[in-house]
Tab-separated table of C-alpha atoms and ligand atoms in Angstrom:
chain	number	residue	atom	x	y	z
A	105	MET	CA	19.144	-44.084	42.618
A	106	ARG	CA	17.764	-46.527	45.146
A	107	ILE	CA	19.282	-46.838	48.624
A	108	LEU	CA	18.647	-49.373	51.369
A	109	GLY	CA	19.057	-47.810	54.837
A	110	ILE	CA	19.777	-49.770	58.002
A	111	GLU	CA	19.496	-48.363	61.547
A	112	THR	CA	20.623	-50.462	64.541
A	113	SER	CA	22.335	-47.944	66.855
A	114	CYS	CA	20.183	-48.554	69.923
A	115	ASP	CA	16.856	-50.239	70.573
A	116	GLU	CA	15.039	-50.055	67.231
A	117	THR	CA	15.844	-52.157	64.198
A	118	GLY	CA	14.880	-49.930	61.247
A	119	VAL	CA	15.151	-50.679	57.543
A	120	ALA	CA	13.907	-48.553	54.636
A	121	LEU	CA	14.184	-48.054	50.926
A	122	TYR	CA	14.599	-44.543	49.478
A	123	ASP	CA	14.436	-43.829	45.770
A	124	SER	CA	15.477	-40.517	44.273
A	125	HIS	CA	12.413	-40.438	41.972
A	126	HIS	CA	9.779	-42.242	44.016
A	127	GLY	CA	10.810	-41.088	47.530
A	128	LEU	CA	10.321	-43.434	50.462
A	129	MET	CA	9.254	-46.809	48.998
A	130	ALA	CA	9.296	-48.933	52.143
A	131	ASP	CA	9.950	-48.310	55.806
A	132	VAL	CA	9.792	-51.058	58.440
A	133	LEU	CA	10.646	-50.995	62.106
A	134	HIS	CA	10.989	-53.465	64.937
A	135	SER	CA	10.937	-51.825	68.350
A	136	GLN	CA	12.696	-53.502	71.269
A	137	VAL	CA	10.695	-51.550	73.845
A	138	ALA	CA	8.983	-54.661	75.242
A	139	LEU	CA	12.335	-56.472	75.514
A	140	HIS	CA	13.962	-53.745	77.642
A	141	ALA	CA	10.898	-52.581	79.584
A	142	ALA	CA	11.463	-55.019	82.443
A	143	TYR	CA	14.919	-53.496	83.024
A	144	GLY	CA	13.783	-49.850	82.909
A	145	GLY	CA	16.267	-49.029	80.127
A	146	VAL	CA	18.231	-50.475	77.244
A	147	VAL	CA	20.380	-53.563	77.992
A	148	PRO	CA	23.143	-53.378	75.337
A	149	GLU	CA	23.793	-57.139	75.023
A	150	LEU	CA	20.076	-57.886	74.604
A	151	ALA	CA	19.829	-55.091	72.027
A	152	SER	CA	22.597	-56.581	69.835
A	153	ARG	CA	21.111	-60.068	69.974
A	154	ASP	CA	17.687	-58.776	69.048
A	155	HIS	CA	19.074	-56.812	66.082
A	156	ILE	CA	20.723	-60.040	64.867
A	157	ARG	CA	17.370	-61.855	65.126
A	158	HIS	CA	15.366	-59.250	63.255
A	159	LEU	CA	17.564	-57.464	60.780
A	160	LEU	CA	17.603	-59.936	57.880
A	161	PRO	CA	13.837	-60.664	57.989
A	162	LEU	CA	13.191	-56.896	58.097
A	163	ILE	CA	15.433	-56.349	55.076
A	164	GLU	CA	13.485	-59.027	53.188
A	165	GLN	CA	10.217	-57.372	54.204
A	166	THR	CA	11.461	-53.946	53.105
A	167	LEU	CA	12.570	-55.191	49.688
A	168	GLU	CA	9.288	-56.998	49.229
A	169	GLN	CA	7.281	-53.888	50.182
A	170	GLY	CA	9.368	-51.806	47.763
A	171	HIS	CA	9.143	-54.432	44.975
A	172	THR	CA	12.926	-54.321	44.763
A	173	THR	CA	15.673	-56.933	44.732
A	174	LEU	CA	19.134	-56.521	46.227
A	175	ASP	CA	20.547	-56.388	42.682
A	176	GLN	CA	18.451	-53.292	41.902
A	177	LEU	CA	20.044	-51.260	44.720
A	178	ASP	CA	22.576	-48.509	44.069
A	179	ALA	CA	24.009	-48.441	47.596
A	180	ILE	CA	23.486	-49.588	51.185
A	181	ALA	CA	23.631	-47.044	53.997
A	182	TYR	CA	23.950	-47.993	57.658
A	183	THR	CA	24.279	-46.140	60.954
A	184	ALA	CA	27.986	-46.231	61.749
A	185	GLY	CA	27.661	-44.266	65.012
A	186	PRO	CA	27.257	-42.942	67.578
A	187	GLY	CA	25.500	-45.711	69.470
A	188	LEU	CA	25.968	-49.027	71.240
A	189	ALA	CA	29.028	-50.790	69.805
A	190	GLY	CA	27.477	-54.268	69.603
A	191	ALA	CA	24.271	-52.941	68.085
A	192	LEU	CA	26.126	-50.845	65.499
A	193	LEU	CA	28.245	-53.869	64.520
A	194	VAL	CA	25.136	-55.796	63.507
A	195	GLY	CA	24.026	-53.140	61.001
A	196	ALA	CA	27.547	-52.518	59.758
A	197	SER	CA	28.382	-56.166	59.148
A	198	VAL	CA	25.073	-57.006	57.447
A	199	ALA	CA	25.263	-53.887	55.226
A	200	THR	CA	28.794	-54.778	54.198
A	201	ALA	CA	28.072	-58.463	53.643
A	202	LEU	CA	25.144	-57.657	51.350
A	203	ALA	CA	26.894	-54.855	49.439
A	204	ARG	CA	30.371	-56.283	48.814
A	205	PRO	CA	29.484	-59.228	46.547
A	206	ARG	CA	27.345	-56.805	44.462
A	207	HIS	CA	30.093	-54.157	44.340
A	208	LEU	CA	27.714	-51.614	45.865
A	209	PRO	CA	28.909	-48.574	47.791
A	210	VAL	CA	28.530	-48.956	51.552
A	211	LEU	CA	27.654	-45.629	53.160
A	212	PRO	CA	28.495	-45.186	56.863
A	213	ILE	CA	26.001	-42.601	58.158
A	214	HIS	CA	26.082	-40.564	61.382
A	215	HIS	CA	22.924	-41.203	63.391
A	216	LEU	CA	22.419	-37.501	64.169
A	217	GLU	CA	22.787	-36.550	60.505
A	218	GLY	CA	19.980	-39.010	59.877
A	219	HIS	CA	17.786	-37.272	62.459
A	220	LEU	CA	18.795	-33.857	61.132
A	221	LEU	CA	17.858	-34.621	57.527
A	222	SER	CA	14.696	-36.574	58.342
A	223	ALA	CA	12.634	-33.380	58.256
A	224	LEU	CA	13.723	-32.898	54.615
A	225	LEU	CA	12.271	-36.225	53.496
A	226	ASP	CA	8.966	-34.495	52.776
A	227	PRO	CA	9.141	-33.120	49.207
A	228	SER	CA	7.632	-29.831	50.376
A	229	ALA	CA	10.159	-29.443	53.211
A	230	PRO	CA	12.214	-26.263	53.460
A	231	LYS	CA	15.719	-26.178	52.003
A	232	PHE	CA	19.155	-25.272	53.423
A	233	PRO	CA	20.206	-23.169	55.282
A	234	PHE	CA	18.401	-23.713	58.571
A	235	THR	CA	18.827	-23.894	62.311
A	236	ALA	CA	18.236	-27.321	63.816
A	237	LEU	CA	17.064	-28.351	67.236
A	238	LEU	CA	18.092	-31.948	67.746
A	239	VAL	CA	16.520	-33.424	70.853
A	240	SER	CA	16.884	-37.171	71.350
A	241	GLY	CA	17.567	-39.625	74.147
A	242	GLY	CA	21.325	-39.029	73.896
A	243	HIS	CA	21.649	-35.493	72.528
A	244	SER	CA	20.206	-31.988	72.880
A	245	GLN	CA	21.867	-29.630	70.473
A	246	PHE	CA	21.340	-26.492	68.404
A	247	LEU	CA	23.104	-26.572	65.065
A	248	SER	CA	23.535	-24.099	62.263
A	249	VAL	CA	23.205	-26.029	59.002
A	250	GLU	CA	24.367	-24.156	55.881
A	251	ARG	CA	24.370	-27.196	53.582
A	252	LEU	CA	24.790	-30.964	53.699
A	253	GLY	CA	27.783	-31.683	55.948
A	254	ASP	CA	28.247	-28.088	57.095
A	255	TYR	CA	27.058	-28.397	60.663
A	256	GLN	CA	28.122	-25.851	63.250
A	257	LEU	CA	27.339	-26.705	66.849
A	258	LEU	CA	25.803	-23.618	68.503
A	259	GLY	CA	25.156	-25.078	71.935
A	260	GLU	CA	24.168	-28.292	73.701
A	261	SER	CA	23.139	-29.724	77.030
A	262	VAL	CA	25.930	-29.655	79.582
A	263	ASP	CA	24.449	-32.698	81.368
A	264	ASP	CA	21.413	-34.902	80.552
A	265	ALA	CA	19.838	-34.851	77.120
A	266	ALA	CA	16.202	-33.698	76.984
A	267	GLY	CA	14.978	-37.229	76.192
A	268	GLU	CA	17.061	-38.629	79.026
A	269	ALA	CA	15.447	-36.104	81.394
A	270	PHE	CA	11.991	-37.237	80.179
A	271	ASP	CA	12.973	-40.886	80.710
A	272	LYS	CA	14.460	-40.353	84.188
A	273	THR	CA	11.581	-38.164	85.343
A	274	ALA	CA	9.085	-40.712	84.018
A	275	GLN	CA	10.860	-43.377	86.078
A	276	LEU	CA	10.479	-41.191	89.208
A	277	LEU	CA	6.753	-41.045	88.460
A	278	GLY	CA	6.567	-44.826	88.136
A	279	LEU	CA	5.947	-44.702	84.372
A	280	PRO	CA	7.169	-47.426	82.028
A	281	TYR	CA	10.207	-47.171	79.743
A	282	PRO	CA	10.576	-45.331	77.382
A	283	GLY	CA	9.372	-42.498	79.556
A	284	GLY	CA	8.940	-39.652	77.066
A	285	PRO	CA	5.647	-40.661	75.452
A	286	ALA	CA	4.229	-41.996	78.753
A	287	LEU	CA	5.083	-38.787	80.602
A	288	ALA	CA	3.620	-36.646	77.803
A	289	LYS	CA	0.379	-38.672	78.006
A	290	LEU	CA	0.116	-38.246	81.788
A	291	ALA	CA	0.955	-34.527	81.463
A	292	ARG	CA	-2.168	-34.011	79.325
A	293	GLN	CA	-4.296	-34.620	82.480
A	294	GLY	CA	-2.248	-32.291	84.660
A	295	ASN	CA	-1.895	-28.608	85.471
A	296	PRO	CA	1.421	-27.256	84.133
A	297	GLN	CA	1.236	-24.166	86.414
A	298	ARG	CA	0.916	-26.122	89.658
A	299	PHE	CA	4.623	-26.622	90.420
A	300	LYS	CA	7.194	-23.898	89.769
A	301	LEU	CA	10.079	-26.028	88.564
A	302	PRO	CA	13.429	-24.412	87.703
A	303	ARG	CA	14.453	-23.476	84.135
A	304	PRO	CA	18.229	-24.059	84.383
A	305	LEU	CA	20.458	-21.833	82.214
A	306	LEU	CA	17.394	-20.056	80.794
A	307	HIS	CA	19.153	-16.689	81.067
A	308	SER	CA	22.718	-17.915	80.473
A	309	GLY	CA	22.938	-15.736	77.356
A	310	ASP	CA	24.234	-18.622	75.277
A	311	LEU	CA	22.775	-21.802	73.814
A	312	GLN	CA	23.995	-24.198	76.499
A	313	MET	CA	21.224	-26.202	78.151
A	314	SER	CA	20.911	-28.193	81.356
A	315	PHE	CA	18.241	-30.663	82.395
A	316	SER	CA	19.632	-32.608	85.344
A	317	GLY	CA	18.648	-29.983	87.970
A	318	LEU	CA	15.090	-30.140	86.717
A	319	LYS	CA	15.020	-33.877	87.285
A	320	THR	CA	16.379	-33.375	90.813
A	321	ALA	CA	13.650	-30.803	91.506
A	322	VAL	CA	11.068	-33.334	90.345
A	323	SER	CA	12.492	-35.990	92.659
A	324	GLN	CA	12.036	-33.594	95.626
A	325	CYS	CA	8.509	-32.905	94.488
A	326	VAL	CA	7.738	-36.611	94.213
A	327	ALA	CA	9.109	-37.227	97.710
A	328	THR	CA	6.723	-34.659	99.248
A	329	HIS	CA	3.553	-35.444	97.253
A	330	THR	CA	1.280	-38.351	96.497
A	331	PRO	CA	0.563	-40.183	93.208
A	332	ASP	CA	-2.578	-38.026	92.909
A	333	ASP	CA	-0.233	-35.108	92.164
A	334	TYR	CA	1.823	-36.923	89.530
A	335	ALA	CA	-0.112	-35.651	86.522
A	336	ASP	CA	0.497	-32.051	87.703
A	337	ILE	CA	4.189	-32.853	88.276
A	338	ALA	CA	4.438	-34.389	84.779
A	339	ALA	CA	2.729	-31.358	83.195
A	340	SER	CA	4.912	-28.897	85.148
A	341	PHE	CA	8.059	-30.802	84.126
A	342	GLU	CA	7.049	-30.896	80.464
A	343	ARG	CA	6.219	-27.178	80.558
A	344	ALA	CA	9.672	-26.377	82.023
A	345	VAL	CA	11.504	-28.387	79.302
A	346	VAL	CA	9.340	-26.844	76.548
A	347	ASP	CA	9.828	-23.301	77.912
A	348	LEU	CA	13.599	-23.857	77.920
A	349	LEU	CA	13.721	-25.269	74.415
A	350	VAL	CA	11.434	-22.606	72.932
A	351	SER	CA	13.386	-19.755	74.517
A	352	LYS	CA	16.743	-21.174	73.378
A	353	ALA	CA	15.357	-21.857	69.883
A	354	GLU	CA	14.324	-18.207	69.612
A	355	GLN	CA	17.811	-17.173	70.655
A	356	ALA	CA	19.448	-19.629	68.217
A	357	LEU	CA	17.462	-18.181	65.306
A	358	ARG	CA	18.425	-14.643	66.329
A	359	GLN	CA	22.064	-15.746	66.365
A	360	THR	CA	22.063	-17.491	62.960
A	361	GLY	CA	19.641	-15.127	61.225
A	362	HIS	CA	17.969	-18.185	59.659
A	363	GLN	CA	14.260	-18.077	58.858
A	364	THR	CA	13.794	-21.832	59.250
A	365	LEU	CA	13.904	-24.090	62.294
A	366	ILE	CA	14.017	-27.851	61.884
A	367	VAL	CA	13.184	-29.979	64.918
A	368	ALA	CA	14.334	-33.594	64.985
A	369	GLY	CA	14.956	-36.496	67.353
A	370	GLY	CA	12.588	-38.395	69.649
A	371	VAL	CA	11.587	-35.396	71.787
A	372	GLY	CA	10.594	-33.645	68.557
A	373	ALA	CA	7.501	-35.903	68.631
A	374	ASN	CA	6.318	-34.067	71.756
A	375	GLN	CA	3.057	-32.269	70.967
A	376	GLU	CA	3.504	-29.548	73.592
A	377	LEU	CA	6.900	-28.685	72.140
A	378	ARG	CA	5.464	-28.555	68.613
A	379	HIS	CA	2.523	-26.357	69.685
A	380	SER	CA	4.689	-23.944	71.667
A	381	LEU	CA	7.253	-23.589	68.897
A	382	LYS	CA	4.438	-22.892	66.422
A	383	ASN	CA	2.826	-20.366	68.790
A	384	HIS	CA	6.050	-18.496	69.553
A	385	LEU	CA	8.055	-18.741	66.359
A	386	GLY	CA	5.466	-19.490	63.678
A	387	THR	CA	3.834	-16.144	64.511
A	388	GLN	CA	7.193	-14.365	63.988
A	389	GLY	CA	7.409	-15.570	60.374
A	390	ILE	CA	9.751	-18.449	61.097
A	391	THR	CA	9.202	-21.570	58.978
A	392	LEU	CA	9.013	-24.645	61.178
A	393	ALA	CA	9.659	-28.156	59.911
A	394	PHE	CA	9.045	-31.308	61.917
A	395	PRO	CA	9.374	-34.856	60.604
A	396	PRO	CA	6.152	-36.857	61.071
A	397	ALA	CA	6.126	-38.147	64.666
A	398	ARG	CA	7.015	-41.728	63.621
A	399	LEU	CA	10.184	-40.422	61.925
A	400	CYS	CA	11.247	-38.419	65.011
A	401	THR	CA	12.331	-41.552	66.856
A	402	ASP	CA	14.898	-43.918	65.374
A	403	ASN	CA	14.082	-45.376	61.981
A	404	GLY	CA	15.662	-46.699	58.783
A	405	ALA	CA	14.126	-44.032	56.535
A	406	MET	CA	16.351	-41.275	57.865
A	407	ILE	CA	19.457	-43.402	57.215
A	408	ALA	CA	18.362	-44.341	53.684
A	409	TYR	CA	17.639	-40.670	52.949
A	410	ALA	CA	20.926	-39.414	54.451
A	411	GLY	CA	22.663	-42.164	52.446
A	412	TRP	CA	21.105	-40.851	49.273
A	413	CYS	CA	22.127	-37.254	50.065
A	414	ARG	CA	25.706	-38.371	50.710
A	415	LEU	CA	25.844	-40.639	47.667
A	416	GLN	CA	24.568	-37.854	45.420
A	417	GLN	CA	27.078	-35.380	46.832
A	418	ALA	CA	30.009	-37.817	46.662
A	419	THR	CA	29.115	-38.826	43.112
A	420	GLN	CA	29.107	-35.156	42.080
A	421	CYS	CA	32.500	-34.568	43.730
A	422	GLY	CA	33.948	-37.889	42.542
A	423	SER	CA	34.820	-38.780	46.128
A	424	LEU	CA	32.929	-41.850	47.222
A	425	PRO	CA	34.561	-43.120	50.445
A	426	LEU	CA	33.735	-46.805	50.655
A	427	SER	CA	34.588	-48.305	54.024
A	428	SER	CA	37.974	-50.043	53.966
A	429	PRO	CA	37.926	-52.746	51.271
A	430	SER	CA	38.303	-55.661	53.646
A	431	GLY	CA	36.239	-54.441	56.598
A	432	PHE	CA	33.797	-51.840	57.881
A	433	THR	CA	33.816	-49.061	60.424
A	434	ILE	CA	31.693	-48.225	63.457
A	435	HIS	CA	32.099	-45.237	65.797
A	436	PRO	CA	30.304	-45.686	69.130
A	437	ARG	CA	31.361	-42.085	69.943
A	438	TRP	CA	31.515	-39.715	66.983
A	439	ASN	CA	31.038	-36.010	66.590
A	440	LEU	CA	29.421	-34.573	63.488
A	441	HIS	CA	32.511	-32.595	62.579
A	442	ASP	CA	34.789	-35.654	62.470
A	443	TYR	CA	32.080	-37.484	60.527
A	444	SER	CA	31.766	-34.755	57.922
A	445	SER	CA	35.498	-34.756	57.361
A	446	THR	CA	35.332	-38.451	56.343
A	447	TRP	CA	33.312	-37.296	53.294
A	448	GLN	CA	35.842	-34.674	52.160
A	449	PRO	CA	37.619	-35.568	48.930
A	450	SER	CA	41.178	-36.720	49.831
B	627	LIG	O1	15.771	-40.121	68.723
B	627	LIG	P1	15.437	-41.238	69.646
B	627	LIG	O2	14.480	-42.305	69.186
B	627	LIG	O3	16.673	-42.009	70.125
B	627	LIG	C1	17.939	-41.474	70.306
B	627	LIG	O4	18.651	-41.289	69.285
B	627	LIG	O5	18.240	-41.211	71.485
B	627	LIG	O6	14.863	-40.519	70.950
B	627	LIG	C2	14.371	-41.288	72.009
B	627	LIG	C3	14.003	-40.311	73.124
B	627	LIG	C4	13.623	-41.028	74.411
B	627	LIG	O7	14.312	-40.392	75.475
B	627	LIG	C5	12.121	-40.834	74.483
B	627	LIG	O8	11.630	-40.809	75.802
B	627	LIG	C6	11.960	-39.483	73.836
B	627	LIG	O9	12.874	-39.505	72.740
B	627	LIG	N1	10.596	-39.254	73.324
B	627	LIG	C7	9.768	-38.286	73.769
B	627	LIG	C8	8.533	-38.450	73.081
B	627	LIG	N2	8.671	-39.508	72.207
B	627	LIG	C9	9.931	-39.993	72.383
B	627	LIG	N3	9.952	-37.331	74.691
B	627	LIG	C10	8.917	-36.501	74.932
B	627	LIG	N4	7.720	-36.588	74.340
B	627	LIG	C11	7.478	-37.522	73.412
B	627	LIG	N5	6.280	-37.606	72.797
B	628	LIG	ZN1	18.099	-41.388	67.548
């Protein structure tokens, strides 16, 4: 089976081709970072317009790279939510317009399921069950994953997502959008022990997380120091986030009893986080799986792959839910539980 995957939920236009025998055959991405940089964050209307401009050429490029024509596809998967409504509509309408005349299944995929499964794209990746740490610009969650679609939320951030905290802190340090990679780069030159920043909810006994107090502590630090201290502030901030995530990950694994931790989402690209998880959990016999850094942030590959997983499962159960025959669906706000129930046989 060969699936085209389309991702347009925020500020990356991603298109990819996944084949059940050959794996990932093509994967192209257009980033809107330069477009939004002047505004310090994503401007939704500009994002939608840019997706419109780039999506069809990217699909052509993907098919060319994968030596595939539209008529050779078995399905088209797109990110149906959560995300920016206008941006989601671009992917949804193009996926539907291409699939309908060819009588192909259209597969509405949850963006976080895409992130969650991206670590499994590697043929040598661990299998279900596993505990997942999903850390992106919009979400910070621990999930217990027994099998495809069986996602139990164990805990999440009660305020800012980890990526959002990186972005806001980077802004305080005068770094360009998106802040995560820029802050991580600056942190490499700094001393992570210099500032004792708080670790909110570290000892809460559950898997809830909080990052907004940390950002406030950084703003006080910035107000009383000079730019010469910014590398130390960045390193101390990164260390606090990593300490929190590693400690909660350890707790999550104790709670689920799983031997595997999968880390996904943009913050999963953070090298300090990867090293610390390996140092703390790898040495305790836990199997760690990270998608390659380029698949941690938004991309079409994770949507094509999730589409294949869902298509395979639905074909086996004889329950392929095509979006409504005359239209398509998007869900700017969508939890994974409601999403999974859309795939239950009716
Ligand atoms: O998963 P993603 O591309 O988009 C969402 O679904 O939100 O994640 C983007 C987030 C941004 O907040 C970005 O600053 C952060 O991931 N990020 C990083 C790194 N690379 C991206 N944060 C820390 N370190 C990084 N290396
Ligand atoms: Zn994402």
